[in-house]
């Protein structure tokens, strides 16, 4: 009897020892595309070269926001029919809170080289928006992001010259407050439009 009990216990111990270990959390997959992964490792912003000219500075870009399984959640395409009226991504960065992907762009045909149209992807609303619509025309390539979702850009105009496109002035906004029902400020004046036509 005692031998049977010991044998049963031994079989139970051996069976438990042979059980496969409990798997831990599955690490996120790697999405293989040129671009940048969000700080929380949940999304990948893929910046793809499209259009007639595949290489900078005359290439055109398509931005795809993908989850870590590779599914495309949103797309912004800057390809133009002739390869000269689209845009290419210059600087790109995720906000520290992982809610916004921000990128500045330049014209693929070299048009209005002073105008660095800047965009962002809003993760919560799953749409792209243009920063310029809420700040006025962005005239410098290098925006600045700070926690949690602040963006600072240099935009057209100075106190003495509203049409200035060389120096401009700094504007800081919280990306989470930039919605299309917000009153848009510093829209291009007639003076700026005249200057753009002259360039």
PDB file of C-alpha atoms in Angstrom:
ATOM      1  CA  UNK A   1       0.000   0.000   0.000  1.00  0.00           C
ATOM      2  CA  UNK A   2       2.754   2.395   0.976  1.00  0.00           C
ATOM      3  CA  UNK A   3       4.622   1.484  -2.195  1.00  0.00           C
ATOM      4  CA  UNK A   4       1.554   2.264  -4.342  1.00  0.00           C
ATOM      5  CA  UNK A   5       1.143   5.686  -2.749  1.00  0.00           C
ATOM      6  CA  UNK A   6       4.812   6.532  -3.289  1.00  0.00           C
ATOM      7  CA  UNK A   7       4.584   5.360  -6.897  1.00  0.00           C
ATOM      8  CA  UNK A   8       1.510   7.510  -7.528  1.00  0.00           C
ATOM      9  CA  UNK A   9       3.189  10.556  -6.030  1.00  0.00           C
ATOM     10  CA  UNK A  10       6.293   9.988  -8.155  1.00  0.00           C
ATOM     11  CA  UNK A  11       4.237   9.718 -11.344  1.00  0.00           C
ATOM     12  CA  UNK A  12       2.377  12.934 -10.457  1.00  0.00           C
ATOM     13  CA  UNK A  13       5.635  14.832  -9.786  1.00  0.00           C
ATOM     14  CA  UNK A  14       7.160  13.652 -13.056  1.00  0.00           C
ATOM     15  CA  UNK A  15       4.032  14.588 -15.010  1.00  0.00           C
ATOM     16  CA  UNK A  16       4.020  18.099 -13.521  1.00  0.00           C
ATOM     17  CA  UNK A  17       7.710  18.540 -14.292  1.00  0.00           C
ATOM     18  CA  UNK A  18       7.082  17.685 -17.941  1.00  0.00           C
ATOM     19  CA  UNK A  19       4.321  20.265 -18.421  1.00  0.00           C
ATOM     20  CA  UNK A  20       5.330  23.036 -20.868  1.00  0.00           C
ATOM     21  CA  UNK A  21       6.028  26.391 -19.180  1.00  0.00           C
ATOM     22  CA  UNK A  22       3.245  28.952 -19.158  1.00  0.00           C
ATOM     23  CA  UNK A  23       3.908  31.362 -22.052  1.00  0.00           C
ATOM     24  CA  UNK A  24       4.495  34.993 -21.143  1.00  0.00           C
ATOM     25  CA  UNK A  25       3.104  37.974 -23.042  1.00  0.00           C
ATOM     26  CA  UNK A  26       3.730  37.812 -26.771  1.00  0.00           C
ATOM     27  CA  UNK A  27       6.255  40.449 -27.838  1.00  0.00           C
ATOM     28  CA  UNK A  28       5.028  42.838 -30.542  1.00  0.00           C
ATOM     29  CA  UNK A  29       5.786  41.852 -34.116  1.00  0.00           C
ATOM     30  CA  UNK A  30       8.167  43.907 -36.194  1.00  0.00           C
ATOM     31  CA  UNK A  31       6.673  45.684 -39.197  1.00  0.00           C
ATOM     32  CA  UNK A  32       9.326  45.811 -41.891  1.00  0.00           C
ATOM     33  CA  UNK A  33       9.021  49.172 -43.645  1.00  0.00           C
ATOM     34  CA  UNK A  34      10.975  52.433 -43.663  1.00  0.00           C
ATOM     35  CA  UNK A  35       9.571  54.782 -41.049  1.00  0.00           C
ATOM     36  CA  UNK A  36       9.175  55.037 -37.293  1.00  0.00           C
ATOM     37  CA  UNK A  37       7.517  53.014 -34.511  1.00  0.00           C
ATOM     38  CA  UNK A  38       5.447  54.757 -31.846  1.00  0.00           C
ATOM     39  CA  UNK A  39       6.983  55.035 -28.347  1.00  0.00           C
ATOM     40  CA  UNK A  40       4.439  52.530 -26.980  1.00  0.00           C
ATOM     41  CA  UNK A  41       5.465  50.031 -29.696  1.00  0.00           C
ATOM     42  CA  UNK A  42       1.871  49.617 -30.914  1.00  0.00           C
ATOM     43  CA  UNK A  43       1.929  51.417 -34.284  1.00  0.00           C
ATOM     44  CA  UNK A  44       4.378  51.845 -37.128  1.00  0.00           C
ATOM     45  CA  UNK A  45       4.371  54.890 -39.409  1.00  0.00           C
ATOM     46  CA  UNK A  46       5.655  53.671 -42.781  1.00  0.00           C
ATOM     47  CA  UNK A  47       7.024  56.331 -45.128  1.00  0.00           C
ATOM     48  CA  UNK A  48       7.190  54.895 -48.628  1.00  0.00           C
ATOM     49  CA  UNK A  49       8.740  56.434 -51.724  1.00  0.00           C
ATOM     50  CA  UNK A  50       6.292  56.559 -54.650  1.00  0.00           C
ATOM     51  CA  UNK A  51       5.945  58.374 -57.942  1.00  0.00           C
ATOM     52  CA  UNK A  52       8.145  59.022 -60.942  1.00  0.00           C
ATOM     53  CA  UNK A  53      11.374  59.741 -59.053  1.00  0.00           C
ATOM     54  CA  UNK A  54      12.149  57.096 -56.407  1.00  0.00           C
ATOM     55  CA  UNK A  55      14.990  58.964 -54.690  1.00  0.00           C
ATOM     56  CA  UNK A  56      15.256  62.296 -52.803  1.00  0.00           C
ATOM     57  CA  UNK A  57      14.990  65.183 -53.283  1.00  0.00           C
ATOM     58  CA  UNK A  58      12.417  64.727 -56.074  1.00  0.00           C
ATOM     59  CA  UNK A  59      10.635  61.645 -54.771  1.00  0.00           C
ATOM     60  CA  UNK A  60       7.060  61.642 -53.500  1.00  0.00           C
ATOM     61  CA  UNK A  61       5.832  59.952 -50.348  1.00  0.00           C
ATOM     62  CA  UNK A  62       2.973  57.845 -49.095  1.00  0.00           C
ATOM     63  CA  UNK A  63       2.506  57.614 -45.340  1.00  0.00           C
ATOM     64  CA  UNK A  64       0.839  54.498 -43.970  1.00  0.00           C
ATOM     65  CA  UNK A  65      -0.069  53.965 -40.333  1.00  0.00           C
ATOM     66  CA  UNK A  66       0.033  50.237 -39.542  1.00  0.00           C
ATOM     67  CA  UNK A  67      -0.568  48.185 -36.432  1.00  0.00           C
ATOM     68  CA  UNK A  68       2.107  45.691 -35.415  1.00  0.00           C
ATOM     69  CA  UNK A  69       0.306  42.968 -37.327  1.00  0.00           C
ATOM     70  CA  UNK A  70       0.916  44.925 -40.535  1.00  0.00           C
ATOM     71  CA  UNK A  71      -2.688  46.044 -41.089  1.00  0.00           C
ATOM     72  CA  UNK A  72      -2.933  49.514 -42.655  1.00  0.00           C
ATOM     73  CA  UNK A  73      -5.122  51.761 -40.500  1.00  0.00           C
ATOM     74  CA  UNK A  74      -4.782  55.034 -42.444  1.00  0.00           C
ATOM     75  CA  UNK A  75      -2.979  56.371 -45.516  1.00  0.00           C
ATOM     76  CA  UNK A  76      -1.867  59.790 -46.760  1.00  0.00           C
ATOM     77  CA  UNK A  77      -0.647  59.775 -50.376  1.00  0.00           C
ATOM     78  CA  UNK A  78       1.358  62.679 -51.814  1.00  0.00           C
ATOM     79  CA  UNK A  79       1.877  61.214 -55.278  1.00  0.00           C
ATOM     80  CA  UNK A  80       1.112  63.480 -58.240  1.00  0.00           C
ATOM     81  CA  UNK A  81       0.356  62.458 -61.861  1.00  0.00           C
ATOM     82  CA  UNK A  82       3.447  64.170 -63.279  1.00  0.00           C
ATOM     83  CA  UNK A  83       5.800  63.523 -60.368  1.00  0.00           C
ATOM     84  CA  UNK A  84       6.402  67.246 -59.860  1.00  0.00           C
ATOM     85  CA  UNK A  85       3.395  68.464 -57.885  1.00  0.00           C
ATOM     86  CA  UNK A  86       3.400  66.059 -54.980  1.00  0.00           C
ATOM     87  CA  UNK A  87       5.265  66.181 -51.692  1.00  0.00           C
ATOM     88  CA  UNK A  88       7.927  64.186 -49.873  1.00  0.00           C
ATOM     89  CA  UNK A  89       8.388  63.656 -46.150  1.00  0.00           C
ATOM     90  CA  UNK A  90      11.303  65.500 -44.591  1.00  0.00           C
ATOM     91  CA  UNK A  91      11.276  65.324 -40.792  1.00  0.00           C
ATOM     92  CA  UNK A  92       9.090  62.805 -38.925  1.00  0.00           C
ATOM     93  CA  UNK A  93       8.467  62.134 -35.250  1.00  0.00           C
ATOM     94  CA  UNK A  94       5.909  60.594 -32.881  1.00  0.00           C
ATOM     95  CA  UNK A  95       4.593  62.653 -30.005  1.00  0.00           C
ATOM     96  CA  UNK A  96       5.837  61.381 -26.609  1.00  0.00           C
ATOM     97  CA  UNK A  97       2.344  60.099 -25.730  1.00  0.00           C
ATOM     98  CA  UNK A  98       2.196  57.999 -28.957  1.00  0.00           C
ATOM     99  CA  UNK A  99      -1.070  59.645 -30.015  1.00  0.00           C
ATOM    100  CA  UNK A 100       0.227  61.685 -32.957  1.00  0.00           C
ATOM    101  CA  UNK A 101       2.656  61.083 -35.819  1.00  0.00           C
ATOM    102  CA  UNK A 102       3.972  64.403 -37.147  1.00  0.00           C
ATOM    103  CA  UNK A 103       5.874  65.044 -40.360  1.00  0.00           C
ATOM    104  CA  UNK A 104       6.990  68.028 -42.436  1.00  0.00           C
ATOM    105  CA  UNK A 105       7.022  67.911 -46.243  1.00  0.00           C
ATOM    106  CA  UNK A 106       8.629  69.596 -49.236  1.00  0.00           C
ATOM    107  CA  UNK A 107       7.391  69.950 -52.809  1.00  0.00           C
ATOM    108  CA  UNK A 108       8.629  67.211 -55.153  1.00  0.00           C
ATOM    109  CA  UNK A 109       8.956  69.795 -57.931  1.00  0.00           C
ATOM    110  CA  UNK A 110      10.698  72.451 -55.851  1.00  0.00           C
ATOM    111  CA  UNK A 111       7.652  74.743 -55.834  1.00  0.00           C
ATOM    112  CA  UNK A 112       7.361  77.273 -52.968  1.00  0.00           C
ATOM    113  CA  UNK A 113      10.508  75.980 -51.257  1.00  0.00           C
ATOM    114  CA  UNK A 114       9.812  78.246 -48.265  1.00  0.00           C
ATOM    115  CA  UNK A 115       6.600  76.375 -47.426  1.00  0.00           C
ATOM    116  CA  UNK A 116       7.147  73.235 -45.327  1.00  0.00           C
ATOM    117  CA  UNK A 117       3.582  71.955 -45.132  1.00  0.00           C
ATOM    118  CA  UNK A 118       3.373  69.946 -41.922  1.00  0.00           C
ATOM    119  CA  UNK A 119       0.884  67.175 -41.152  1.00  0.00           C
ATOM    120  CA  UNK A 120      -0.056  64.869 -38.305  1.00  0.00           C
ATOM    121  CA  UNK A 121      -1.916  61.615 -37.846  1.00  0.00           C
ATOM    122  CA  UNK A 122      -4.491  61.684 -35.043  1.00  0.00           C
ATOM    123  CA  UNK A 123      -4.525  58.177 -33.559  1.00  0.00           C
ATOM    124  CA  UNK A 124      -7.795  58.560 -31.660  1.00  0.00           C
ATOM    125  CA  UNK A 125      -9.736  59.852 -34.694  1.00  0.00           C
ATOM    126  CA  UNK A 126      -7.736  57.826 -37.252  1.00  0.00           C
ATOM    127  CA  UNK A 127      -7.304  60.758 -39.636  1.00  0.00           C
ATOM    128  CA  UNK A 128      -4.574  63.007 -41.005  1.00  0.00           C
ATOM    129  CA  UNK A 129      -4.684  66.773 -40.523  1.00  0.00           C
ATOM    130  CA  UNK A 130      -2.508  69.649 -41.692  1.00  0.00           C
ATOM    131  CA  UNK A 131      -0.848  71.713 -38.963  1.00  0.00           C
ATOM    132  CA  UNK A 132      -0.857  74.758 -41.239  1.00  0.00           C
ATOM    133  CA  UNK A 133      -4.679  74.851 -41.081  1.00  0.00           C
ATOM    134  CA  UNK A 134      -4.457  75.743 -37.394  1.00  0.00           C
ATOM    135  CA  UNK A 135      -1.271  77.824 -37.213  1.00  0.00           C
ATOM    136  CA  UNK A 136      -0.762  79.510 -40.573  1.00  0.00           C
ATOM    137  CA  UNK A 137       1.817  78.495 -43.227  1.00  0.00           C
ATOM    138  CA  UNK A 138       4.790  76.652 -41.708  1.00  0.00           C
ATOM    139  CA  UNK A 139       8.057  78.079 -43.073  1.00  0.00           C
ATOM    140  CA  UNK A 140      10.674  75.918 -41.334  1.00  0.00           C
ATOM    141  CA  UNK A 141      11.340  72.202 -41.763  1.00  0.00           C
ATOM    142  CA  UNK A 142      12.153  71.387 -38.157  1.00  0.00           C
ATOM    143  CA  UNK A 143       9.143  71.401 -35.852  1.00  0.00           C
ATOM    144  CA  UNK A 144       9.611  70.612 -32.146  1.00  0.00           C
ATOM    145  CA  UNK A 145       7.570  68.150 -30.058  1.00  0.00           C
ATOM    146  CA  UNK A 146       7.377  68.079 -26.264  1.00  0.00           C
ATOM    147  CA  UNK A 147       5.380  65.946 -23.818  1.00  0.00           C
ATOM    148  CA  UNK A 148       2.681  64.999 -23.956  1.00  0.00           C
ATOM    149  CA  UNK A 149       1.508  66.317 -27.356  1.00  0.00           C
ATOM    150  CA  UNK A 150       2.809  69.873 -27.843  1.00  0.00           C
ATOM    151  CA  UNK A 151       4.099  71.005 -31.222  1.00  0.00           C
ATOM    152  CA  UNK A 152       6.045  74.191 -31.908  1.00  0.00           C
ATOM    153  CA  UNK A 153       6.440  75.464 -35.470  1.00  0.00           C
ATOM    154  CA  UNK A 154       7.761  78.570 -37.167  1.00  0.00           C
ATOM    155  CA  UNK A 155       5.091  80.208 -39.285  1.00  0.00           C
ATOM    156  CA  UNK A 156       4.777  83.014 -41.804  1.00  0.00           C
ATOM    157  CA  UNK A 157       4.702  86.658 -40.655  1.00  0.00           C
ATOM    158  CA  UNK A 158       6.323  89.022 -38.175  1.00  0.00           C
ATOM    159  CA  UNK A 159       4.781  91.994 -36.319  1.00  0.00           C
ATOM    160  CA  UNK A 160       6.320  94.381 -38.837  1.00  0.00           C
ATOM    161  CA  UNK A 161       5.739  92.248 -41.938  1.00  0.00           C
ATOM    162  CA  UNK A 162       2.770  89.834 -41.967  1.00  0.00           C
ATOM    163  CA  UNK A 163       4.005  88.444 -45.297  1.00  0.00           C
ATOM    164  CA  UNK A 164       7.504  87.555 -44.061  1.00  0.00           C
ATOM    165  CA  UNK A 165       8.547  84.027 -45.068  1.00  0.00           C
ATOM    166  CA  UNK A 166      12.163  84.122 -43.896  1.00  0.00           C
ATOM    167  CA  UNK A 167      12.002  84.722 -40.141  1.00  0.00           C
ATOM    168  CA  UNK A 168       8.363  84.280 -39.207  1.00  0.00           C
ATOM    169  CA  UNK A 169       7.241  83.697 -35.632  1.00  0.00           C
ATOM    170  CA  UNK A 170       6.863  80.720 -33.320  1.00  0.00           C
ATOM    171  CA  UNK A 171       3.474  79.096 -32.646  1.00  0.00           C
ATOM    172  CA  UNK A 172       2.919  76.361 -30.050  1.00  0.00           C
ATOM    173  CA  UNK A 173      -0.190  74.186 -29.964  1.00  0.00           C
ATOM    174  CA  UNK A 174      -1.426  71.042 -28.223  1.00  0.00           C
ATOM    175  CA  UNK A 175      -2.135  68.539 -31.002  1.00  0.00           C
ATOM    176  CA  UNK A 176      -5.084  67.061 -29.106  1.00  0.00           C
ATOM    177  CA  UNK A 177      -6.889  70.419 -29.331  1.00  0.00           C
ATOM    178  CA  UNK A 178      -6.510  70.794 -33.101  1.00  0.00           C
ATOM    179  CA  UNK A 179      -9.915  69.937 -34.536  1.00  0.00           C
ATOM    180  CA  UNK A 180     -11.586  71.283 -37.646  1.00  0.00           C
ATOM    181  CA  UNK A 181     -14.254  73.046 -35.583  1.00  0.00           C
ATOM    182  CA  UNK A 182     -11.522  75.234 -34.046  1.00  0.00           C
ATOM    183  CA  UNK A 183     -11.319  78.757 -35.462  1.00  0.00           C
ATOM    184  CA  UNK A 184      -8.406  78.801 -37.875  1.00  0.00           C
ATOM    185  CA  UNK A 185      -5.892  81.598 -37.419  1.00  0.00           C
ATOM    186  CA  UNK A 186      -3.255  83.350 -39.469  1.00  0.00           C
ATOM    187  CA  UNK A 187      -4.609  82.248 -42.826  1.00  0.00           C
ATOM    188  CA  UNK A 188      -2.618  83.440 -45.859  1.00  0.00           C
ATOM    189  CA  UNK A 189      -3.400  87.038 -46.649  1.00  0.00           C
ATOM    190  CA  UNK A 190      -3.717  88.532 -50.135  1.00  0.00           C
ATOM    191  CA  UNK A 191      -0.227  89.861 -49.657  1.00  0.00           C
ATOM    192  CA  UNK A 192       1.101  86.344 -49.094  1.00  0.00           C
ATOM    193  CA  UNK A 193      -0.806  84.962 -52.082  1.00  0.00           C
ATOM    194  CA  UNK A 194       0.698  87.678 -54.262  1.00  0.00           C
ATOM    195  CA  UNK A 195       4.140  86.822 -52.960  1.00  0.00           C
ATOM    196  CA  UNK A 196       3.595  83.107 -53.600  1.00  0.00           C
ATOM    197  CA  UNK A 197       2.578  83.810 -57.194  1.00  0.00           C
ATOM    198  CA  UNK A 198       5.747  85.810 -57.678  1.00  0.00           C
ATOM    199  CA  UNK A 199       7.995  82.950 -56.507  1.00  0.00           C
TER     200      UNK A 199
END
